[in-house]
PDB file of C-alpha atoms in Angstrom:
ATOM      1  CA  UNK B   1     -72.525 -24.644  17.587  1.00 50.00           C
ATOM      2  CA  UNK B   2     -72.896 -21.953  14.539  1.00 53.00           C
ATOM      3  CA  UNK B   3     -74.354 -22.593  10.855  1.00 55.00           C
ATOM      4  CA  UNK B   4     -76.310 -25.228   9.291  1.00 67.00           C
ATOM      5  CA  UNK B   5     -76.007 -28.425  11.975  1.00 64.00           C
ATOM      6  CA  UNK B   6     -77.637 -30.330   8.392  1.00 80.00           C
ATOM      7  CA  UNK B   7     -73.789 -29.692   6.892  1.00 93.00           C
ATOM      8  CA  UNK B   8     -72.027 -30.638  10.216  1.00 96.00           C
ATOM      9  CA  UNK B   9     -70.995 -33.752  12.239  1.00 96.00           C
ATOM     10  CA  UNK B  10     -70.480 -34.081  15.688  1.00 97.00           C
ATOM     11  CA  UNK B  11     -67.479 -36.160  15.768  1.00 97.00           C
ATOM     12  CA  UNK B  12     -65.535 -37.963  18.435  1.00 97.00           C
ATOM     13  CA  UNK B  13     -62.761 -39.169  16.663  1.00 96.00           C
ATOM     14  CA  UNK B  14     -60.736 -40.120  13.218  1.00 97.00           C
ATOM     15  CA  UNK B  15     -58.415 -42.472  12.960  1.00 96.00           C
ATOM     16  CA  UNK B  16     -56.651 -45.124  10.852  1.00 97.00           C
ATOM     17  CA  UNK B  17     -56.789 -48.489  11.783  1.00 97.00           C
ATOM     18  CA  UNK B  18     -57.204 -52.456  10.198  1.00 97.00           C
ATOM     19  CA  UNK B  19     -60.304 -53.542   9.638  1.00 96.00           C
ATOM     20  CA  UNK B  20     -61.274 -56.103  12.016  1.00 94.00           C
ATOM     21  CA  UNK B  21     -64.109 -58.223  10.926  1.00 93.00           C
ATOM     22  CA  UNK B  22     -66.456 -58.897   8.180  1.00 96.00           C
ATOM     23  CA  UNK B  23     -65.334 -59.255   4.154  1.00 96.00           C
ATOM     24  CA  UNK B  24     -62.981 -56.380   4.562  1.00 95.00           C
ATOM     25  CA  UNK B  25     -60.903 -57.805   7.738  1.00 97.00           C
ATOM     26  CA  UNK B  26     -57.207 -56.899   7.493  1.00 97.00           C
ATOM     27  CA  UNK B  27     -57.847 -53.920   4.947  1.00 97.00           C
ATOM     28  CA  UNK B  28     -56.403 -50.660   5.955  1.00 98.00           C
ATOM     29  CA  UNK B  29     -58.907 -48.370   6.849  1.00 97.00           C
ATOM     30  CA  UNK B  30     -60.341 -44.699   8.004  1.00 96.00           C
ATOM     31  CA  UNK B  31     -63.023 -44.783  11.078  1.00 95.00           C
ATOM     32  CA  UNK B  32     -64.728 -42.270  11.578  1.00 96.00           C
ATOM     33  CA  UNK B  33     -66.949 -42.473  15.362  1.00 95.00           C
ATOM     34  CA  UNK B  34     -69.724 -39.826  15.786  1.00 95.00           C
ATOM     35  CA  UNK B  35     -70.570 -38.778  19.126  1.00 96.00           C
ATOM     36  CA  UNK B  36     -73.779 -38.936  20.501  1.00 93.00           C
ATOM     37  CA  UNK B  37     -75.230 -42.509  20.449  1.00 90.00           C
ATOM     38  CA  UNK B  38     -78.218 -42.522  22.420  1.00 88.00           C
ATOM     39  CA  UNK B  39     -78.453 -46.347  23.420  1.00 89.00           C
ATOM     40  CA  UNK B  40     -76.116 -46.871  26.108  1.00 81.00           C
ATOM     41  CA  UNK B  41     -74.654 -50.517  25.802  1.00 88.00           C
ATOM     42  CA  UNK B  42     -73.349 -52.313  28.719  1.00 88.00           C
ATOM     43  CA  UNK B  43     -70.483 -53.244  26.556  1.00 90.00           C
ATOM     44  CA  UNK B  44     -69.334 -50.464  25.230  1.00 90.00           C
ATOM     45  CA  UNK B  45     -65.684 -49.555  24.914  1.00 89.00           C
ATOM     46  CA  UNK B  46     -66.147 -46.118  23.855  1.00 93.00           C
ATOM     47  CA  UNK B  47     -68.288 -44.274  26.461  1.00 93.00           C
ATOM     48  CA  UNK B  48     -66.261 -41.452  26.047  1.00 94.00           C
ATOM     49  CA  UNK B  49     -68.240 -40.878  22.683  1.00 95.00           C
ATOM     50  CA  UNK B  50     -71.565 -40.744  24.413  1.00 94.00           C
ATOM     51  CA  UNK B  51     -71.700 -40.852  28.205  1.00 93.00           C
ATOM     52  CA  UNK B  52     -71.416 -36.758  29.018  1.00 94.00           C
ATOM     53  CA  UNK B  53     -72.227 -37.547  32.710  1.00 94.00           C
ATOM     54  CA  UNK B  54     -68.716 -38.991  33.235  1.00 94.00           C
ATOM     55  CA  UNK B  55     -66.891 -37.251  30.045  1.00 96.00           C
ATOM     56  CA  UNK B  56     -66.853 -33.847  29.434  1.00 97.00           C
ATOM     57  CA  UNK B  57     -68.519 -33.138  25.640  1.00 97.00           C
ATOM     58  CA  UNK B  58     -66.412 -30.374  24.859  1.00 95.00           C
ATOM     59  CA  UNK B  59     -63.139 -32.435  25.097  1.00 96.00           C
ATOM     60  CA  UNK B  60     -64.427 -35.470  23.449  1.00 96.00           C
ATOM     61  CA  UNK B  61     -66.203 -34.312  20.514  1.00 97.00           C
ATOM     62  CA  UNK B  62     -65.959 -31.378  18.035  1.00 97.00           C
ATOM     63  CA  UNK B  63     -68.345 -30.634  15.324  1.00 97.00           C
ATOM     64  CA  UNK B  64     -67.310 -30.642  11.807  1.00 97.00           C
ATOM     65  CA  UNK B  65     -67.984 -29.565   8.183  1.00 97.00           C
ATOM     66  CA  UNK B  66     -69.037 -32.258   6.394  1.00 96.00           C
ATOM     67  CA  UNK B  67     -66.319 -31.405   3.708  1.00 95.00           C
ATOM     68  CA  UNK B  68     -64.250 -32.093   6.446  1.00 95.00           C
ATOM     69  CA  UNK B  69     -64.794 -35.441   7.292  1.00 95.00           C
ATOM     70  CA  UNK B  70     -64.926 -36.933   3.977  1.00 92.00           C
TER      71      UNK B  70
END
């Protein structure tokens, strides 16, 4: 990783999808899923976004301006 990790996201993905629950459900919407999360949920459906034992970093996640992103 080069410059100023303050101005950069490590991202796993973006991608459009419908908002599934809470006030907004069934609004069109933009997720964006960092990578990185440190606590390891039984349940999670997205291991590829954290668990670098069985997924390799460099293919799931990219870092990215913050410009970028928004």
């Amino acid at each position: 990783m080069s410059g100023d990790a303050s101005e950069r996201l490590e991202v796993s993905e973006i991608f459009e999808s419908i908002q599934g629950e809470g006030p907004s459900t069934g609004a069109p919407s933009v997720f964006v899923r960092l990578a990185g999360c440190n606590l390891g949920c039984a349940w999670c459906d997205t291991r590829y976004a954290w668990d670098w034992d069985q997924f390799d970093r460099g293919e799931q996640a990219q870092w990215l301006p913050v410009e970028a992103v928004a």
